[in-house]
CSV table of C-alpha atoms in Angstrom, one decimal:
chain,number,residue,atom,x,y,z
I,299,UNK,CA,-51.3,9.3,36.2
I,300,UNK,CA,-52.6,5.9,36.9
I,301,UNK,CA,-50.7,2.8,35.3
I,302,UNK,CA,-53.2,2.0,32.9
I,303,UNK,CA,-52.9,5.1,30.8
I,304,UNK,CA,-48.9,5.0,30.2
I,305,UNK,CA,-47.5,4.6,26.5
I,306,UNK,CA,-45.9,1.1,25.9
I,307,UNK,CA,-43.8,-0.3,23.2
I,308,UNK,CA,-42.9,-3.5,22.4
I,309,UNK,CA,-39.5,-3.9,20.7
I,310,UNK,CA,-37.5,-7.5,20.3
I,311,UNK,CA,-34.4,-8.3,22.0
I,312,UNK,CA,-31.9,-7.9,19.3
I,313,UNK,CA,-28.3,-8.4,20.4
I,314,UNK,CA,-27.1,-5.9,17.5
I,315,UNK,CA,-29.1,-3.2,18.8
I,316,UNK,CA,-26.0,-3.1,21.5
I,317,UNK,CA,-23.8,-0.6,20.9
I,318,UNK,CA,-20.5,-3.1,21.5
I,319,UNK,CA,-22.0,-5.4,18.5
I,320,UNK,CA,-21.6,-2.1,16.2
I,321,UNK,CA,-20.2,-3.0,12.4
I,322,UNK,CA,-19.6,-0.2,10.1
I,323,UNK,CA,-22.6,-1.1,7.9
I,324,UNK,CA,-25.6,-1.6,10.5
I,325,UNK,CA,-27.5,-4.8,9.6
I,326,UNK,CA,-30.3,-3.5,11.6
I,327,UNK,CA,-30.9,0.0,10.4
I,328,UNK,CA,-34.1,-0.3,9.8
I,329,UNK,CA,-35.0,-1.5,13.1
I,330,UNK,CA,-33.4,0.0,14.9
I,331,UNK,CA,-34.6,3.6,13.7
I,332,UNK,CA,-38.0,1.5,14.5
I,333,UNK,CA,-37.0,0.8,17.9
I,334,UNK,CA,-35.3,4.8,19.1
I,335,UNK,CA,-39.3,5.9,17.0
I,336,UNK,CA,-40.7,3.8,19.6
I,337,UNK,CA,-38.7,4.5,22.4
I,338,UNK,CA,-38.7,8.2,21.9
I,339,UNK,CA,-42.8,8.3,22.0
I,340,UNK,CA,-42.5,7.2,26.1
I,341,UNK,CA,-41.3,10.2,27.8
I,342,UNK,CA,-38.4,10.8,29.9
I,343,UNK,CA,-38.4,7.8,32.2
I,344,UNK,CA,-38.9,4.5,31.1
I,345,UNK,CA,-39.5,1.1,33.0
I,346,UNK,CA,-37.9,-1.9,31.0
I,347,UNK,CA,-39.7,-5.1,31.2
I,348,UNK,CA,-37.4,-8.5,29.4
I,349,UNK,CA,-37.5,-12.1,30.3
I,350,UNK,CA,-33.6,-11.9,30.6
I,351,UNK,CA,-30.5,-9.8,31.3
I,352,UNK,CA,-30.0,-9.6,27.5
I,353,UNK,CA,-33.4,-8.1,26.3
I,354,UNK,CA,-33.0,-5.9,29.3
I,355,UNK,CA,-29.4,-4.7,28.0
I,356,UNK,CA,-30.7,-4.2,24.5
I,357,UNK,CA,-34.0,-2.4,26.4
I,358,UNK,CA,-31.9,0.0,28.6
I,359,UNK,CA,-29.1,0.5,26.0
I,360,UNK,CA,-32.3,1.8,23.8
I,361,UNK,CA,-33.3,4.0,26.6
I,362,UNK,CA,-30.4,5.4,26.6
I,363,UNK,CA,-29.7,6.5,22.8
I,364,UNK,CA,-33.2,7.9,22.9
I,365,UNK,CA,-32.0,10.2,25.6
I,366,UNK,CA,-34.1,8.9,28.5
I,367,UNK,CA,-33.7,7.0,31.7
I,368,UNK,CA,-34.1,3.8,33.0
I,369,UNK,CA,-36.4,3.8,36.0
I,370,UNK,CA,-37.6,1.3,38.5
I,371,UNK,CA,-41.0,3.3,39.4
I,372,UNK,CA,-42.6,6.3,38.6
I,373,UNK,CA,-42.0,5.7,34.9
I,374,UNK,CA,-43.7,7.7,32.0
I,375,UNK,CA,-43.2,4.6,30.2
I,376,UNK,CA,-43.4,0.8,29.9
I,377,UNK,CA,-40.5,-1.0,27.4
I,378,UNK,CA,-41.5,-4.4,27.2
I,379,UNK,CA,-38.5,-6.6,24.9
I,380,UNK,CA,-40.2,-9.5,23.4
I,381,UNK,CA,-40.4,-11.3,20.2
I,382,UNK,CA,-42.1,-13.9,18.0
I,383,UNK,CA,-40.6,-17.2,17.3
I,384,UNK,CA,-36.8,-17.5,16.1
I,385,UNK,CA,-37.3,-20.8,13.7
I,386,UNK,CA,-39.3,-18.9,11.1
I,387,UNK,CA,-37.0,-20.0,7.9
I,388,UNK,CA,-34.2,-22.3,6.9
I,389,UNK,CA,-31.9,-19.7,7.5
I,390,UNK,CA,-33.5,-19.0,10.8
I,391,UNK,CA,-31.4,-19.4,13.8
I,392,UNK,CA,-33.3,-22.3,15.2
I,393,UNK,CA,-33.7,-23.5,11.7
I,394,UNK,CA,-37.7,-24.1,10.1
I,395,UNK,CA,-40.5,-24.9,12.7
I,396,UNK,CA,-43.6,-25.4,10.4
I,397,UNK,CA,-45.7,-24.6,13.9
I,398,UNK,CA,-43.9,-20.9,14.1
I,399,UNK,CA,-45.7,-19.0,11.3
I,400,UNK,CA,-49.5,-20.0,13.0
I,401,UNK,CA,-47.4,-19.3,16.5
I,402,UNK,CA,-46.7,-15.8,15.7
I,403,UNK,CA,-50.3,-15.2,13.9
I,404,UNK,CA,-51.6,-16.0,16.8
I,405,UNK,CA,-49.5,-14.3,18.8
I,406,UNK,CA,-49.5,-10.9,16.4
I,407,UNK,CA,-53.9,-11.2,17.6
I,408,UNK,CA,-53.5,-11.8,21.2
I,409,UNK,CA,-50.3,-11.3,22.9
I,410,UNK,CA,-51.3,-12.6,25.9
I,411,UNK,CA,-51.8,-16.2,23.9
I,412,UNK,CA,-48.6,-18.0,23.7
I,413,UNK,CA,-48.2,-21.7,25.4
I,414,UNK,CA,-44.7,-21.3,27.2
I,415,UNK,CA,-43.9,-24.4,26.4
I,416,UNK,CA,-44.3,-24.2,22.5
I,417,UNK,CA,-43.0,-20.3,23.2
I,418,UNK,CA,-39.4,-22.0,24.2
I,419,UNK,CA,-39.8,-25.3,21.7
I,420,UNK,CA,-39.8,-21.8,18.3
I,421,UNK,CA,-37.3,-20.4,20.2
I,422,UNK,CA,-39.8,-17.6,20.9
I,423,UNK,CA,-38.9,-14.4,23.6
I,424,UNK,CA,-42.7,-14.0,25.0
I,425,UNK,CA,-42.1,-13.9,28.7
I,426,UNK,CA,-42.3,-10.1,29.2
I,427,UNK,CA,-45.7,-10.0,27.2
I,428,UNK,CA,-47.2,-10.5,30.3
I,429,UNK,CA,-46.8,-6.7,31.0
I,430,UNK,CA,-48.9,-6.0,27.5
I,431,UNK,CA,-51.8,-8.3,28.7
I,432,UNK,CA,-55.2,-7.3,27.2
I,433,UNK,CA,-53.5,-5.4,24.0
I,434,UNK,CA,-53.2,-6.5,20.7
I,435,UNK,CA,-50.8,-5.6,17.1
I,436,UNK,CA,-54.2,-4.3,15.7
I,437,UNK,CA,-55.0,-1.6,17.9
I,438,UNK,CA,-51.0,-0.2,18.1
I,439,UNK,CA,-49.3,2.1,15.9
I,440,UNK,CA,-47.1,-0.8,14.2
I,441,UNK,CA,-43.7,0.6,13.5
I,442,UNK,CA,-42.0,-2.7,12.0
I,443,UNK,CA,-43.6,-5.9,11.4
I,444,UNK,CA,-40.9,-8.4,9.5
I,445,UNK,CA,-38.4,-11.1,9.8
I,446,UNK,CA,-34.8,-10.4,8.1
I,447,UNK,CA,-33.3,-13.1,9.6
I,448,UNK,CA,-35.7,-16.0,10.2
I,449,UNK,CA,-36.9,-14.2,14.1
I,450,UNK,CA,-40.2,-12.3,13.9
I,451,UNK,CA,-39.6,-9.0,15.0
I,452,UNK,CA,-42.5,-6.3,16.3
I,453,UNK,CA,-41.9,-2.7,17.0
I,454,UNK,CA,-45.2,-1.4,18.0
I,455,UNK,CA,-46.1,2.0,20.2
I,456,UNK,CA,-49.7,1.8,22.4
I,457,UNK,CA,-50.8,5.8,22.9
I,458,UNK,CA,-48.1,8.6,23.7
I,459,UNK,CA,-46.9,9.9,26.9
I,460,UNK,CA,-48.0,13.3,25.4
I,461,UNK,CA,-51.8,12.0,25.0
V,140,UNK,CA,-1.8,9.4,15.2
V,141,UNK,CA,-3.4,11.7,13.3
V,142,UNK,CA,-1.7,11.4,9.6
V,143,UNK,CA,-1.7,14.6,7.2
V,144,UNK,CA,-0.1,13.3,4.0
V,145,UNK,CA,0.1,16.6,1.4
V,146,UNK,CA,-3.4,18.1,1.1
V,147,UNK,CA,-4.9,14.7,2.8
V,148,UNK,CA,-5.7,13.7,6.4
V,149,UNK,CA,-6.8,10.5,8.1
V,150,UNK,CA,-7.6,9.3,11.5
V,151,UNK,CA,-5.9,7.6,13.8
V,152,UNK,CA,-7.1,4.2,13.3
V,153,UNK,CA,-7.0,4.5,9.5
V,154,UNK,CA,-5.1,1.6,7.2
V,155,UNK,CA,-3.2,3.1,4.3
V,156,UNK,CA,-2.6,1.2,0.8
V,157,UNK,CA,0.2,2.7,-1.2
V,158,UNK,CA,0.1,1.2,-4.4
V,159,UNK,CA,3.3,1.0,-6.4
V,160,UNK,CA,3.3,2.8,-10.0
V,161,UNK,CA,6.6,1.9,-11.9
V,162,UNK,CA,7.3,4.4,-14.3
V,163,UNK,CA,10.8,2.3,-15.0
V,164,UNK,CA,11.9,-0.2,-17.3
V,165,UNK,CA,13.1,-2.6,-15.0
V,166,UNK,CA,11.3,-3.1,-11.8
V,167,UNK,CA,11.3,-6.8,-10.3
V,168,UNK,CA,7.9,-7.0,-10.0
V,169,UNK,CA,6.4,-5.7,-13.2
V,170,UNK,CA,9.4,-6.1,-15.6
V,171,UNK,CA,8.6,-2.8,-16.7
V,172,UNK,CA,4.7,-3.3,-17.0
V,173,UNK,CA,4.1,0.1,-17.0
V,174,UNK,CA,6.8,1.7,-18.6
V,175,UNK,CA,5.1,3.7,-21.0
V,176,UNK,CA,3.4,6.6,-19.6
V,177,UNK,CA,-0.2,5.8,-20.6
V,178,UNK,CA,0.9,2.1,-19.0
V,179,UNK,CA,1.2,3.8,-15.6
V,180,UNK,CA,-1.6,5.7,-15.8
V,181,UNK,CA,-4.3,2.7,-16.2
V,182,UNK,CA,-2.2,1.3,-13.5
V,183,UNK,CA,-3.1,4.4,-11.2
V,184,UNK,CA,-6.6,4.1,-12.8
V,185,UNK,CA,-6.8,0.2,-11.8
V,186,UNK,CA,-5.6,0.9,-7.9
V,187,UNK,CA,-7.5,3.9,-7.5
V,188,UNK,CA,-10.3,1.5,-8.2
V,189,UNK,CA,-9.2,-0.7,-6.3
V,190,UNK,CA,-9.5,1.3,-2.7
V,191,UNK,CA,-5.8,2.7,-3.1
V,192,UNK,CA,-5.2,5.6,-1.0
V,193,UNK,CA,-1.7,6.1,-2.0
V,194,UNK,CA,0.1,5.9,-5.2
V,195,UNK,CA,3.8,5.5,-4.8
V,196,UNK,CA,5.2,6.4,-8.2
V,197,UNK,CA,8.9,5.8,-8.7
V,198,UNK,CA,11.0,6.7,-11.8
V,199,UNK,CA,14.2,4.8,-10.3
V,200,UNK,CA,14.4,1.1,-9.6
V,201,UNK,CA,16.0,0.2,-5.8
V,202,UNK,CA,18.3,-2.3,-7.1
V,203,UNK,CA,21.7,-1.6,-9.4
V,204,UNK,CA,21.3,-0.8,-12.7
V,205,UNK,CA,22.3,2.0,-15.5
V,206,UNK,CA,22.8,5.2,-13.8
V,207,UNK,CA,19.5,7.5,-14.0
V,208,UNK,CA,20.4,11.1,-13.6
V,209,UNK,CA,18.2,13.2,-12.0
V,210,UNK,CA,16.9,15.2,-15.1
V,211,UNK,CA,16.0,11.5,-16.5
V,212,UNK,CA,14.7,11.4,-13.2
V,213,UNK,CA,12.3,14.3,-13.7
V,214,UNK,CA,11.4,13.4,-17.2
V,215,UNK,CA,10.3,10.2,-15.9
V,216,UNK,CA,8.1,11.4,-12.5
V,217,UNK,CA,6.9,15.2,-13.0
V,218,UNK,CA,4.9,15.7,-16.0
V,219,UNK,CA,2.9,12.2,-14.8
V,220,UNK,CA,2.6,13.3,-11.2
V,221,UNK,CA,0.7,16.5,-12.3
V,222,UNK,CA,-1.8,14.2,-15.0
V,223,UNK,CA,-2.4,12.0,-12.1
V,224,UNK,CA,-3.0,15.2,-10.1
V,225,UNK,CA,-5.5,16.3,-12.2
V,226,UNK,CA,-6.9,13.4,-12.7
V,227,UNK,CA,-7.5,12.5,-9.2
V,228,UNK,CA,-7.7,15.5,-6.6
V,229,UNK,CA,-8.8,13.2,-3.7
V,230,UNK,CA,-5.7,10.8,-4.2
V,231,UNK,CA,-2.5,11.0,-2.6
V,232,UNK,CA,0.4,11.1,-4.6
V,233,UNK,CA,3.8,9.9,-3.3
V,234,UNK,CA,7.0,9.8,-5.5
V,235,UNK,CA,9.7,7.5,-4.5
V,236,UNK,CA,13.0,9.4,-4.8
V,237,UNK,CA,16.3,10.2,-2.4
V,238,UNK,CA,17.0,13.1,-4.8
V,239,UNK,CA,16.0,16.6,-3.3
V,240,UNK,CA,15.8,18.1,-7.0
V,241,UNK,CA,13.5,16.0,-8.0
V,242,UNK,CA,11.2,16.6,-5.0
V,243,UNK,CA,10.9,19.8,-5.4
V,244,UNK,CA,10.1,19.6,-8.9
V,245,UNK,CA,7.3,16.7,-7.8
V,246,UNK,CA,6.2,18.6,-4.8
V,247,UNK,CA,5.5,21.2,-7.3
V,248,UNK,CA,3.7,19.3,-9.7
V,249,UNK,CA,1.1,18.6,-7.0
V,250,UNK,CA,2.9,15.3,-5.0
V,251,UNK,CA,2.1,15.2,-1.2
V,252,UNK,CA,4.7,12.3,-0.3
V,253,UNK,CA,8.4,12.4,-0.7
V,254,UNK,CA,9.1,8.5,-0.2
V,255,UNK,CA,12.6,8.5,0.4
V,256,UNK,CA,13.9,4.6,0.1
V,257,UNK,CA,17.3,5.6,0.9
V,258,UNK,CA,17.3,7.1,4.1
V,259,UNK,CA,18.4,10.6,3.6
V,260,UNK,CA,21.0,10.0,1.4
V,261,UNK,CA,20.5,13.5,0.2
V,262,UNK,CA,20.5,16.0,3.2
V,263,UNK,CA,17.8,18.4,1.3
V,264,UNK,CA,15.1,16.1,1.0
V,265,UNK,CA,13.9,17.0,4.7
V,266,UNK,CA,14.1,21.1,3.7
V,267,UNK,CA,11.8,20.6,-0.1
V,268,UNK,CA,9.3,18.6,2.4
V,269,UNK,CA,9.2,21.5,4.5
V,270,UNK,CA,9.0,23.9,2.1
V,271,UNK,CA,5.9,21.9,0.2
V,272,UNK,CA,4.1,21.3,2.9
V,273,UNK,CA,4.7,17.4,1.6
V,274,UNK,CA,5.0,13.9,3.7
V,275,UNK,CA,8.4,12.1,3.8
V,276,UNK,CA,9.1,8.4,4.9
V,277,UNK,CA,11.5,8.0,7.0
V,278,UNK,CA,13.8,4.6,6.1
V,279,UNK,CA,16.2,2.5,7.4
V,280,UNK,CA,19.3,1.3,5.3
V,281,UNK,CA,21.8,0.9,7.7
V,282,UNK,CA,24.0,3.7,6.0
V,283,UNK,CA,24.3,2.5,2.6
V,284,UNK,CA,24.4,3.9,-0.9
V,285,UNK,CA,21.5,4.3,-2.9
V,286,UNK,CA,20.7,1.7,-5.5
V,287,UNK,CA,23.3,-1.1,-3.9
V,288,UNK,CA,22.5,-4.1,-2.5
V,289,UNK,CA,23.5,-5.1,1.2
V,290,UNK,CA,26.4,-7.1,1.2
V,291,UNK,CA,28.1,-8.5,4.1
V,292,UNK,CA,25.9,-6.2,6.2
V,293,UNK,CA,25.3,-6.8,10.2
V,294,UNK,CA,24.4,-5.3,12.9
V,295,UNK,CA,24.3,-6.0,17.2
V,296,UNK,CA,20.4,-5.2,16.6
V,297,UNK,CA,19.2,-4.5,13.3
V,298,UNK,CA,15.8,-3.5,14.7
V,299,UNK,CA,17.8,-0.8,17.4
V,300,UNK,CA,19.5,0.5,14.5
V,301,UNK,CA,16.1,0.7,12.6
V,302,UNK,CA,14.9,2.7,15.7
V,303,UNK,CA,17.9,4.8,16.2
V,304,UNK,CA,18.0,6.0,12.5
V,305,UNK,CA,14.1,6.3,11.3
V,306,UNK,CA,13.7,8.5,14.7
V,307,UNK,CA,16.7,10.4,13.9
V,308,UNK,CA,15.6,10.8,10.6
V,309,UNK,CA,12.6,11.9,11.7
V,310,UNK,CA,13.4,14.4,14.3
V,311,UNK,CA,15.6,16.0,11.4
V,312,UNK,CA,13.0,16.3,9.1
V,313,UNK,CA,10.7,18.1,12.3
V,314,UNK,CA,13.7,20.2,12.7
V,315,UNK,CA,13.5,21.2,9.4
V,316,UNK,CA,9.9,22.3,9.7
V,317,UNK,CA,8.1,19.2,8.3
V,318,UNK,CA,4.9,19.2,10.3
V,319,UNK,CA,4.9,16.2,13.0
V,320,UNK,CA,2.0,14.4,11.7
V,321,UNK,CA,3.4,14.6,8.3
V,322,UNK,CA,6.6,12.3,9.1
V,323,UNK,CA,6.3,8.8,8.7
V,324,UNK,CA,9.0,5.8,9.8
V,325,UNK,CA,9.9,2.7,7.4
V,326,UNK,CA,12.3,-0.1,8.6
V,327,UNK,CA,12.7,-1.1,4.9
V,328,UNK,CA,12.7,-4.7,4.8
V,329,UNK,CA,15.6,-5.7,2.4
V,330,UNK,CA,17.1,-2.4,2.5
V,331,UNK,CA,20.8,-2.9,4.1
V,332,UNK,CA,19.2,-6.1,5.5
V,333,UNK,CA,19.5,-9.8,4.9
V,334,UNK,CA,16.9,-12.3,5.2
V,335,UNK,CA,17.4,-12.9,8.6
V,336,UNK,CA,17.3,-9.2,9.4
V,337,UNK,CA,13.9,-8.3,7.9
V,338,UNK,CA,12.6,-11.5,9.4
V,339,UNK,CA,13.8,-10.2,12.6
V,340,UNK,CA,12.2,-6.7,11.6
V,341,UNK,CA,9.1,-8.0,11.0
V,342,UNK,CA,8.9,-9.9,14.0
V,343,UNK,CA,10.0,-7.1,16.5
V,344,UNK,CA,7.4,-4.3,14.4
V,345,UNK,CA,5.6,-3.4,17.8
V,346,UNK,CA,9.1,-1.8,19.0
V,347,UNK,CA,9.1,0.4,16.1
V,348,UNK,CA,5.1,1.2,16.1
V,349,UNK,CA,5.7,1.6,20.2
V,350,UNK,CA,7.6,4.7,19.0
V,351,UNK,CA,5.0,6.8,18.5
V,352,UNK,CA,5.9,7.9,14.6
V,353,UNK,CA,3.2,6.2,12.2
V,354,UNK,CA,4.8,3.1,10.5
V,355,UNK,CA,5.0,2.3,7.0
V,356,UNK,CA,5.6,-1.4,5.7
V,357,UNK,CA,6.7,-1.9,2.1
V,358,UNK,CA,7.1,-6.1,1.9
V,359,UNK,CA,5.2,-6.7,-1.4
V,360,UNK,CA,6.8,-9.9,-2.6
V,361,UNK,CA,10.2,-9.0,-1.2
V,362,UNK,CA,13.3,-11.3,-1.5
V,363,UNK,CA,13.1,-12.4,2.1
V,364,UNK,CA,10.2,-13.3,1.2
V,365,UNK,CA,11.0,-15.4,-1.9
V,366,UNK,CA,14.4,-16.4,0.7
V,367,UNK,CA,12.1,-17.8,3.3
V,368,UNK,CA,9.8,-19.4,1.3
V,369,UNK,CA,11.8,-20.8,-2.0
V,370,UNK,CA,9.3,-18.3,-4.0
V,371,UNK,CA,10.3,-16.8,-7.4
V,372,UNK,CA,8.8,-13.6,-7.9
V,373,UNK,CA,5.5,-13.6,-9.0
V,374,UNK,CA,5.1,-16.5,-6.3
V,375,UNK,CA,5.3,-14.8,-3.2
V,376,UNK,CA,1.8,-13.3,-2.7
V,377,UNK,CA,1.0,-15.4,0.2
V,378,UNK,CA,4.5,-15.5,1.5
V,379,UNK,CA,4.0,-10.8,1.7
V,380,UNK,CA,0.7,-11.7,3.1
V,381,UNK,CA,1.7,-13.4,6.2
V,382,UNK,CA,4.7,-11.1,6.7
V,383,UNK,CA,1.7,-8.0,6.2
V,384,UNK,CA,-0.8,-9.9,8.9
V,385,UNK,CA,2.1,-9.7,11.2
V,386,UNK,CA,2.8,-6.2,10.8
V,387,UNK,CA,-0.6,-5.3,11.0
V,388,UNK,CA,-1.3,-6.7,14.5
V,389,UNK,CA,2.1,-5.0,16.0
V,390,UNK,CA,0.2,-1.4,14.5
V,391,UNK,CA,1.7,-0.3,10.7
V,392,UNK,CA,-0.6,2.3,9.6
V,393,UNK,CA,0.4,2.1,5.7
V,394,UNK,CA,1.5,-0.9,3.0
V,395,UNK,CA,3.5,-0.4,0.4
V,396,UNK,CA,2.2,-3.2,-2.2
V,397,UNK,CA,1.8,-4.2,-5.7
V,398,UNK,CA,-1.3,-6.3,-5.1
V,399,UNK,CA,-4.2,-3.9,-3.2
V,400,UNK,CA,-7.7,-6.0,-2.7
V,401,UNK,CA,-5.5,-9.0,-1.0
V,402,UNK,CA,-3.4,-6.9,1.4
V,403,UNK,CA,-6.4,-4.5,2.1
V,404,UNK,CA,-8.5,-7.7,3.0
V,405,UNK,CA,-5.5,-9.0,5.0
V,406,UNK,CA,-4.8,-5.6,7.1
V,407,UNK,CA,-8.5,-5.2,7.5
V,408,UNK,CA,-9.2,-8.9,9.0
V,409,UNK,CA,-6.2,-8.5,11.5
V,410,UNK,CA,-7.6,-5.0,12.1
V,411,UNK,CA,-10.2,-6.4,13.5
V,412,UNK,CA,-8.6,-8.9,15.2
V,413,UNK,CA,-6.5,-6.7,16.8
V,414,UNK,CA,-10.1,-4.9,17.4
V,415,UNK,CA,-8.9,-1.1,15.9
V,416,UNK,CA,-11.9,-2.1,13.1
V,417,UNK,CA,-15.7,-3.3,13.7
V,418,UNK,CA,-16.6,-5.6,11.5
V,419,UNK,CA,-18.1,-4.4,8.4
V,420,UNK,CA,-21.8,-5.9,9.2
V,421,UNK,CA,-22.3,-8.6,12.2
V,422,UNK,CA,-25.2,-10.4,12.4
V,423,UNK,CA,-24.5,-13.8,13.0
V,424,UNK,CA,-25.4,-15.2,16.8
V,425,UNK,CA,-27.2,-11.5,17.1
V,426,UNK,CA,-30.8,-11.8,15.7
C-alpha cells in the first residue's frame, strides 16, 4: 500500500479530549464521538501528526480509546491534529480577531493555505496541515464543522482504510 | 468503602446528605417546624428535592426536656417512616433513636438506618440492626446518659476516646451480625464534648476517617459552632460550613444537616479539591 492511498483524519487538539481533564458532564461530547468516528475509520495502526506535544497527547490518547496503536511507520493511517483559528468570538480564548472568520474560510478551501505568521497572530494550530497538502474540507466526509467555544474545530475522514 | 445502608448501596467515593426531619416539638433548629405530621412530610418532600440521600427522622430531641417514652416514641416515628417509605422507595430512611423497641418497630416499617446519637446506650440496638438487615451509626458520647448535656466533661484525648469507643461500638454491632459495610462511625460533635473538644474533633477527623469505618459528621449549626463564632442559632450557616469543608478534606462520607444545597455544594467543591470528584464540566484553559 503506497502512502498516497492511506485514510487521514483531521481532528483539533482539544485538551478535554484527555482522559485526566474528564468532568462528569463531558463538555465535548459531541466531538469527541466526532473524533473516536474518525479515528475508528483508520485501521489498526495509526501514525499521529501535531505541531506539539499536546495535540500529539490528545492524538495518541484518541488512538488509544478507539482501540488502535500509535505507530511510527508502517501505519494504516495518518492522524493529523490541527485547528482553525482560536479568536473566533468574544468569548473566544484569544478574544475576537475580525481576520479569523476569512482565515478559516480560507483555510476550510485549501488547507495547505494558511500564512504562519497570521496562523500564530488567530491563535490558529495549522502546523501539521502540512501532512494533508493537496486535500480540501469539500472532498472529505466532514464529521463536525463548528465552534462551541470561540476555536474552529474540523473533524473530517479522507477514504477508509477498508477502501 | 463500599456503604450498604438498608436496601441502598453506594460507592466508595460517594458524599452522603442526611437531612434532618423533626417530628418533635422542640428541636433547636426548627422550633418545632415540622411538628405536625404533614409538616414533616413536605420537609422530606423539600430535601428529597433537594439531592437528599438520607432522611434522618427523629421523634426525640438530643437535649433535656419532658421525658418521651418510647410508645410516644413510636407514635411519633413509625406510622411516618412507612408513608415516607411508600412514598419514596429509592430514599434512605434513617430514624434517630437509642431505643431498641423502637428500632425494631421502625426497621419494620421499612427504615434502613438506626442512627443511634447516644452511643449504645441500649445494648439491643446492635441485635434489631442485625436482625433488619438495617445501618447503625456508631457515636461517641463519652459515656453519658441520653438526652443530658456534657457537664464538667474531659478527657486526656477526646479524639482517642472517640476512636476507642465508635470502633468498639462498631466491632460490637459486627459481632452482632450487622453486615461490615453497613456500620458507620460518628464522633458527635457536642455530644459529651465542649467547645474545645469538637473543635479538636474536627480538626483531628483524618484519625478517625484513617480507621477504615465510613465516617459520619452531624455539625449543622451546632453550639460549638454558635461558641466559636458568637452565632445565635439560625446564624451559624457559614460557621457549620467551614467546620463541613474541614471534615470533608480529612474523608467523612455522610453530613448530617438541616440546610442540603449549601453543604452538598461545600462537600462537593472540597471533593474536588481533595480530587475524590471531577469537576462537573471543565472547559476553561481546554478548548
Amino acid at each position: 500500500m503506497s502512502a498516497q492511498v492511506h485514510p487521514a483524519a483531521l481532528v483539533p487538539g482539544v485538551l478535554a479530549l484527555l482522559p485526566r481533564y474528564a468532568s462528569l458532564e463531558d463538555p465535548v461530547a459531541e466531538l469527541r464521538a466526532a473524533c473516536l468516528a474518525a479515528v475508528g475509520r483508520l485501521g489498526p495502526r495509526i501514525r499521529v501528526v501535531a505541531s506539539g506535544g499536546s495535540g500529539g497527547r490528545v492524538g495518541a490518547a484518541l488512538v488509544r480509546a478507539a482501540g488502535s496503536l500509535v505507530v511510527e511507520s508502517d501505519e494504516t493511517g495518518l492522524l493529523v491534529v490541527a485547528n482553525g483559528s482560536g479568536r473566533r468570538t468574544e468569548k473566544a480564548p484569544g478574544h475576537f480577531d475580525e481576520r479569523a472568520e476569512g482565515f478559516d474560510a480560507a483555510l476550510r478551501a485549501d488547507l495547505g493555505s494558511a500564512d504562519p505568521g497570521l496562523a500564530a497572530e488567530l491563535w490558529a494550530d495549522v502546523a501539521a496541515l502540512d501532512a494533508l497538502a493537496g486535500r480540501t474540507l469539500v472532498e472529505a466526509d466532514v464529521l463536525y464543522d463548528d465552534l462551541p467555544f470561540g476555536v474552529q474545530y474540523w473533524v473530517a475522514v479522507w477514504g477508509d482504510a477498508a477502501d | 468503602m463500599t456503604l450498604a445502608l438498608g436496601r441502598h448501596t453506594f460507592g466508595d467515593d460517594d458524599t452522603l446528605m442526611m437531612a434532618i426531619v423533626n417530628r418533635t416539638p422542640d428541636s433547636f433548629f426548627d422550633k418545632g417546624a415540622t411538628w405536625a405530621e404533614d409538616a414533616a412530610f413536605a420537609r422530606v418532600a423539600e430535601v428529597v428535592a433537594q439531592g437528599a440521600e438520607i432522611v434522618d427522622i427523629g421523634g426525640i430531641k438530643a437535649a433535656p426536656g419532658v421525658e418521651i417514652s418510647a410508645a410516644e416514641e413510636k407514635a411519633r416515628v413509625v406510622d411516618f417512616v412507612a408513608r415516607v417509605r411508600a412514598e419514596w422507595p429509592g430514599l434512605v430512611i434513617s430514624v434517630d433513636t437509642w431505643r431498641a423497641e423502637v428500632g425494631a418497630a421502625v426497621c419494620e416499617a421499612g427504615a434502613d438506618v438506626l442512627n443511634d446519637a447516644w452511643g449504645g446506650a441500649d445494648p439491643e440496638l446492635v441485635d434489631v440492626a442485625a436482625q433488619w438487615g438495617a445501618a447503625i451509626v456508631c457515636t461517641h458520647t463519652g459515656g453519658v446518659t441520653p438526652r443530658t448535656r456534657p457537664y464538667r466533661i474531659e478527657y486526656d484525648d477526646v479524639v482517642a476516646s472517640a476512636i476507642a469507643d465508635t470502633v468498639a461500638y462498631a466491632e460490637r454491632a459486627l459481632a452482632a451480625g450487622v453486615a461490615r459495610e453497613s456500620i458507620v462511625i460518628d464522633p458527635a460533635h457536642d455530644f459529651g464534648k465542649n467547645t474545645f473538644h469538637s473543635l479538636e474533633v474536627t480538626r483531628r477527623l483524618g484519625e478517625m476517617v484513617a480507621t477504615g469505618w465510613p465516617v459520619l459528621v452531624s455539625l449543622s449549626n451546632k453550639d460549638f459552632v454558635g461558641e466559636t463564632l458568637g452565632m445565635e442559632v439560625g446564624e451559624r450557616l457559614l460557621g457549620t460550613l467551614a467546620a463541613t469543608s474541614v471534615c470533608a478534606l480529612a474523608g467523612a462520607r455522610i453530613y448530617r444537616v438541616h440546610q442540603v444545597v449549601e453543604t452538598r455544594q461545600t462537600v462537593d467543591m472540597v471533593w474536588s479539591i481533595a480530587g475524590r470528584r471531577p469537576p462537573l464540566r471543565a472547559i476553561r484553559g481546554l478548548q
